Amino acid sequence: MEDRTLEALGLAEAPRDHPLLYPGEWPAGSALLDGDLLLPLDRLVHEDRTPVLAVGSNACPGQLRHKMAESGISSPVPMVRARVTGVGVGVSAHVSRLGYVSASPFEAPDAVRELFLTWLDAEQLAVIDASEGVPLPHGNYRRAWLPAPEVRFELEDGTRLPGAYVYVNRRGVLHDGTGAPRGHPGQRQLITELLVGSARLRELFGVTPEEFCARARADSRLCERGSRVFAEEKLVTESGLERFVEVPRTGDRRTGDRRTGGQQTGSPGTGSSLLPPRM
């Protein structure tokens, strides 16, 4: 019998422990994450769960396993590969306390990417929301519903979804020097380029990716200072997805939960004003 443990599949290491490996190894195809196992899926659509697009380490089984285990969640997580049109993978405008500069989505109408959807139950969704800072007034991310046809989600069997959630960085994303969002090239290359380009970042974090990660992991206040440098040196632009970020109802503290009836931000006609459909 094939060994389906994460260790045997080379998927056990998590960026939280090895920041230069960010975003971590992703599965070869759709699968069910069940504790330390990655098992075959019996279906791609899970009507009783919420689809959440992963653009970074949430598509790494080792990282996802850690997040769930820390909260005592043992229920399996379906991870479904999808062909996504309209979203690019950019660089978050903040330094993570885990020692890396994470990925964040941006609007890219012509971009086509192979990404993963995690189908989360209510408890799992609360765990991932918390890990992204969604419940906090100044957390790094907000959860946004991306509706079709603005963004297209096509599963491996050809099924098209009416939309999915994604986490949008509250601070924006880093740009490429022309004002357009820059793509995320992988952690070591990204940190090297950031340090070469900024004397202030070198002063804070050293001159190598290893120094950067070690210093960031040791001091959360240093991470915040690094995030401010991004903004002060005008390295930041909007992702273009801000208009899809949901606002909770007055008096409802469950930020971004599709069951709260939250509406979209932005001017009329710039995004979906309807609740995402139940699937």
Coordinates of C-alpha atoms in Angstrom, one line a residue:
M1 CA 0.0 0.0 0.0
E2 CA 1.3 3.4 -0.9
D3 CA 2.5 5.5 2.0
R4 CA 0.3 8.6 2.0
T5 CA 1.9 10.4 5.0
L6 CA 3.0 14.0 4.4
E7 CA 6.5 12.9 5.3
A8 CA 6.6 10.2 2.6
L9 CA 5.2 12.6 0.0
G10 CA 7.7 15.4 0.8
L11 CA 4.9 17.7 2.1
A12 CA 5.6 17.7 5.8
E13 CA 7.8 20.8 6.1
A14 CA 6.0 24.0 7.0
P15 CA 7.2 27.6 6.2
R16 CA 6.4 28.5 9.7
D17 CA 9.4 26.4 10.7
H18 CA 11.5 27.0 7.6
P19 CA 10.7 30.5 6.4
L20 CA 12.9 30.4 3.3
L21 CA 10.9 27.5 2.0
Y22 CA 7.8 29.8 1.8
P23 CA 5.2 29.1 0.4
G24 CA 6.1 25.5 1.0
E25 CA 5.5 22.4 -1.2
W26 CA 2.0 22.0 -2.6
P27 CA 0.3 18.7 -3.5
A28 CA 0.5 17.4 -7.1
G29 CA -3.3 17.4 -7.4
S30 CA -6.5 17.5 -5.5
A31 CA -6.5 15.6 -2.3
L32 CA -7.9 15.3 1.2
L33 CA -5.7 16.4 4.1
D34 CA -6.5 14.2 7.0
G35 CA -4.1 14.8 9.9
D36 CA -0.7 13.5 8.7
L37 CA -2.2 11.9 5.6
L38 CA -3.0 13.1 2.1
L39 CA -5.7 10.9 0.7
P40 CA -7.6 10.7 -2.6
L41 CA -10.8 12.8 -2.9
D42 CA -14.2 11.3 -3.7
R43 CA -15.5 14.6 -5.1
L44 CA -14.3 18.1 -6.0
V45 CA -17.3 20.2 -4.8
H46 CA -18.3 20.2 -1.2
E47 CA -21.7 22.0 -0.9
D48 CA -21.6 22.0 2.9
R49 CA -18.3 23.9 3.1
T50 CA -16.8 27.3 2.2
P51 CA -14.3 27.5 -0.8
V52 CA -11.3 29.6 0.1
L53 CA -8.5 30.2 -2.5
A54 CA -5.0 29.7 -1.3
V55 CA -2.2 31.8 -2.9
G56 CA 0.5 31.1 -0.4
S57 CA 1.3 28.7 2.4
N58 CA -2.4 27.8 3.0
A59 CA -1.9 25.5 0.0
C60 CA 1.0 23.7 1.8
P61 CA -0.3 20.7 3.7
G62 CA 2.4 20.9 6.3
Q63 CA 1.5 24.5 7.1
L64 CA -2.3 23.8 7.0
R65 CA -1.8 20.8 9.3
H66 CA 0.0 22.9 11.9
K67 CA -2.7 25.6 11.9
M68 CA -5.5 23.1 12.5
A69 CA -3.6 21.0 15.1
E70 CA -2.8 24.2 17.2
S71 CA -6.5 24.8 17.5
G72 CA -7.4 21.2 18.2
I73 CA -9.1 20.7 14.8
S74 CA -8.8 17.2 13.5
S75 CA -11.5 17.2 10.7
P76 CA -10.2 16.6 7.2
V77 CA -9.7 19.5 4.7
P78 CA -10.4 19.0 1.0
M79 CA -7.8 20.6 -1.1
V80 CA -8.9 21.0 -4.7
R81 CA -6.7 22.2 -7.6
A82 CA -8.4 24.9 -9.7
R83 CA -7.6 26.8 -12.8
V84 CA -8.1 30.5 -11.8
T85 CA -8.4 33.3 -14.2
G86 CA -8.2 36.9 -13.0
V87 CA -5.9 36.7 -10.0
G88 CA -2.1 37.2 -9.7
V89 CA 0.1 36.1 -6.8
G90 CA 1.8 39.2 -5.4
V91 CA 3.8 40.2 -2.4
S92 CA 2.1 41.3 0.8
A93 CA 3.1 44.8 2.1
H94 CA 4.0 43.5 5.5
V95 CA 6.8 41.4 7.1
S96 CA 5.4 38.3 8.9
R97 CA 6.4 37.5 12.4
L98 CA 7.1 34.0 11.1
G99 CA 10.1 35.4 9.3
Y100 CA 9.0 35.7 5.7
V101 CA 7.2 38.2 3.4
S102 CA 4.0 36.4 2.4
A103 CA 2.0 36.1 -0.8
S104 CA -1.1 38.2 -1.4
P105 CA -3.5 38.1 -4.4
F106 CA -4.0 41.0 -6.8
E107 CA -6.3 41.7 -9.7
A108 CA -4.9 40.4 -13.0
P109 CA -7.7 40.0 -15.6
D110 CA -5.5 38.1 -18.1
A111 CA -3.6 35.9 -15.6
V112 CA -4.3 32.2 -15.5
R113 CA -2.9 30.2 -12.5
E114 CA -3.1 26.7 -11.2
L115 CA -4.0 27.3 -7.5
F116 CA -5.7 25.4 -4.7
L117 CA -9.1 25.8 -3.1
T118 CA -9.5 24.7 0.5
W119 CA -13.1 23.7 1.3
L120 CA -13.5 24.6 5.0
D121 CA -16.2 23.8 7.5
A122 CA -17.2 26.5 10.1
E123 CA -14.5 25.6 12.7
Q124 CA -11.7 25.4 10.1
L125 CA -12.8 28.7 8.5
A126 CA -12.5 30.4 11.9
V127 CA -9.0 29.0 12.4
I128 CA -7.8 30.2 9.0
D129 CA -9.5 33.6 9.5
A130 CA -7.7 34.0 12.9
S131 CA -4.4 33.0 11.4
E132 CA -4.8 35.7 8.8
G133 CA -5.8 38.4 11.3
V134 CA -9.4 38.7 10.0
P135 CA -11.0 39.2 13.4
L136 CA -8.6 41.9 14.4
P137 CA -9.3 45.6 13.6
H138 CA -5.7 46.0 12.3
G139 CA -5.1 42.4 11.1
N140 CA -3.0 41.9 8.0
Y141 CA -5.8 40.4 5.9
R142 CA -9.5 40.7 5.2
R143 CA -11.5 37.9 3.6
A144 CA -13.2 38.8 0.3
W145 CA -15.6 37.0 -2.0
L146 CA -14.4 36.9 -5.6
P147 CA -17.5 36.4 -7.8
A148 CA -17.6 34.9 -11.3
P149 CA -17.3 36.2 -14.0
E150 CA -14.9 38.8 -12.5
V151 CA -12.7 35.8 -11.4
R152 CA -13.2 32.4 -13.0
F153 CA -12.7 29.2 -11.0
E154 CA -12.6 26.0 -13.0
L155 CA -12.0 22.6 -11.3
E156 CA -10.1 19.6 -12.7
D157 CA -13.3 18.0 -14.0
G158 CA -14.4 21.2 -15.8
T159 CA -16.8 22.4 -13.1
R160 CA -17.0 26.2 -12.8
L161 CA -17.8 27.7 -9.4
P162 CA -19.8 30.9 -8.9
G163 CA -16.9 32.3 -6.8
A164 CA -14.6 31.7 -3.9
Y165 CA -13.2 33.6 -0.9
V166 CA -9.6 34.9 -0.8
Y167 CA -7.6 36.8 1.8
V168 CA -6.7 40.3 0.6
N169 CA -3.9 42.2 2.4
R170 CA -5.1 45.2 4.3
R171 CA -1.9 47.2 3.6
G172 CA -1.8 46.4 -0.1
V173 CA 0.9 44.7 -2.1
L174 CA 4.4 45.6 -3.3
H175 CA 4.8 47.0 -6.8
D176 CA 7.4 46.3 -9.4
G177 CA 8.7 49.8 -9.9
T178 CA 6.2 50.8 -12.5
G179 CA 3.3 50.9 -10.1
A180 CA 2.0 47.4 -11.1
P181 CA 1.9 44.7 -8.4
R182 CA 5.1 42.6 -8.5
G183 CA 4.8 38.8 -8.6
H184 CA 6.1 36.7 -5.7
P185 CA 9.3 34.9 -7.0
G186 CA 9.9 32.7 -3.9
Q187 CA 11.2 33.8 -0.6
R188 CA 15.0 33.7 -1.0
Q189 CA 14.9 35.7 -4.3
L190 CA 12.3 38.1 -2.9
I191 CA 14.2 38.9 0.3
T192 CA 17.5 39.2 -1.6
E193 CA 15.9 41.8 -4.0
L194 CA 14.3 43.7 -1.2
L195 CA 17.5 44.0 0.8
V196 CA 19.5 45.0 -2.3
G197 CA 17.0 47.8 -3.0
S198 CA 16.7 49.3 0.5
A199 CA 19.4 50.5 2.8
R200 CA 16.8 50.9 5.6
L201 CA 15.8 47.2 5.3
R202 CA 19.4 46.1 5.4
E203 CA 19.9 48.2 8.6
L204 CA 16.9 46.5 10.2
F205 CA 17.2 42.9 8.9
G206 CA 20.9 42.4 7.8
V207 CA 22.2 41.6 4.4
T208 CA 21.3 38.0 3.7
P209 CA 17.9 36.2 3.6
E210 CA 19.0 34.1 6.6
E211 CA 19.6 37.2 8.7
F212 CA 16.3 38.7 7.5
C213 CA 14.3 35.6 8.6
A214 CA 16.1 35.2 12.0
R215 CA 15.7 38.8 12.9
A216 CA 12.1 39.0 11.9
R217 CA 11.2 35.8 13.9
A218 CA 13.0 37.2 17.0
D219 CA 11.2 40.6 17.1
S220 CA 7.6 41.3 16.1
R221 CA 8.2 45.1 16.6
L222 CA 11.0 44.8 14.0
C223 CA 8.5 43.3 11.6
E224 CA 6.2 46.2 12.1
R225 CA 9.0 48.6 11.4
G226 CA 9.8 46.7 8.2
S227 CA 6.2 47.0 7.1
R228 CA 6.4 50.7 7.7
V229 CA 9.5 50.9 5.5
F230 CA 7.6 49.4 2.6
A231 CA 5.0 52.2 2.9
E232 CA 7.4 55.0 3.6
E233 CA 9.7 54.1 0.7
K234 CA 6.6 54.1 -1.5
L235 CA 6.9 50.4 -2.5
V236 CA 3.2 49.7 -2.0
T237 CA 0.2 49.8 -4.3
E238 CA -3.4 48.6 -4.1
S239 CA -4.2 45.0 -5.0
G240 CA -7.3 46.0 -7.0
L241 CA -9.3 43.5 -5.0
E242 CA -10.1 45.8 -2.2
R243 CA -13.6 46.5 -3.6
F244 CA -14.6 42.9 -2.9
V245 CA -13.7 43.0 0.8
E246 CA -16.7 42.4 3.0
V247 CA -17.9 44.6 5.8
P248 CA -19.8 43.0 8.7
R249 CA -23.3 44.2 9.7
T250 CA -23.4 46.7 12.5
G251 CA -23.2 44.8 15.8
D252 CA -22.1 41.5 14.1
R253 CA -18.6 40.6 15.1
R254 CA -18.2 37.7 12.7
T255 CA -16.2 39.6 10.2
G256 CA -16.5 38.4 6.7
D257 CA -18.6 35.3 7.4
R258 CA -20.9 34.9 4.4
R259 CA -23.8 34.0 6.8
T260 CA -23.7 37.5 8.4
G261 CA -25.2 39.3 5.4
G262 CA -22.1 41.6 5.1
Q263 CA -22.1 43.7 2.0
Q264 CA -19.2 44.6 -0.3
T265 CA -17.2 47.9 -0.1
G266 CA -16.6 50.1 -3.0
S267 CA -18.7 52.3 -5.3
P268 CA -21.9 51.0 -6.8
G269 CA -21.3 48.8 -9.8
T270 CA -17.6 48.1 -8.9
G271 CA -18.3 44.7 -7.3
S272 CA -20.9 42.2 -6.3
S273 CA -23.4 43.7 -3.9
L274 CA -25.1 40.4 -3.3
L275 CA -24.3 37.6 -0.8
P276 CA -22.2 34.8 -2.2
P277 CA -24.3 31.9 -3.1
R278 CA -24.5 28.8 -0.9
M279 CA -23.1 25.8 -2.7

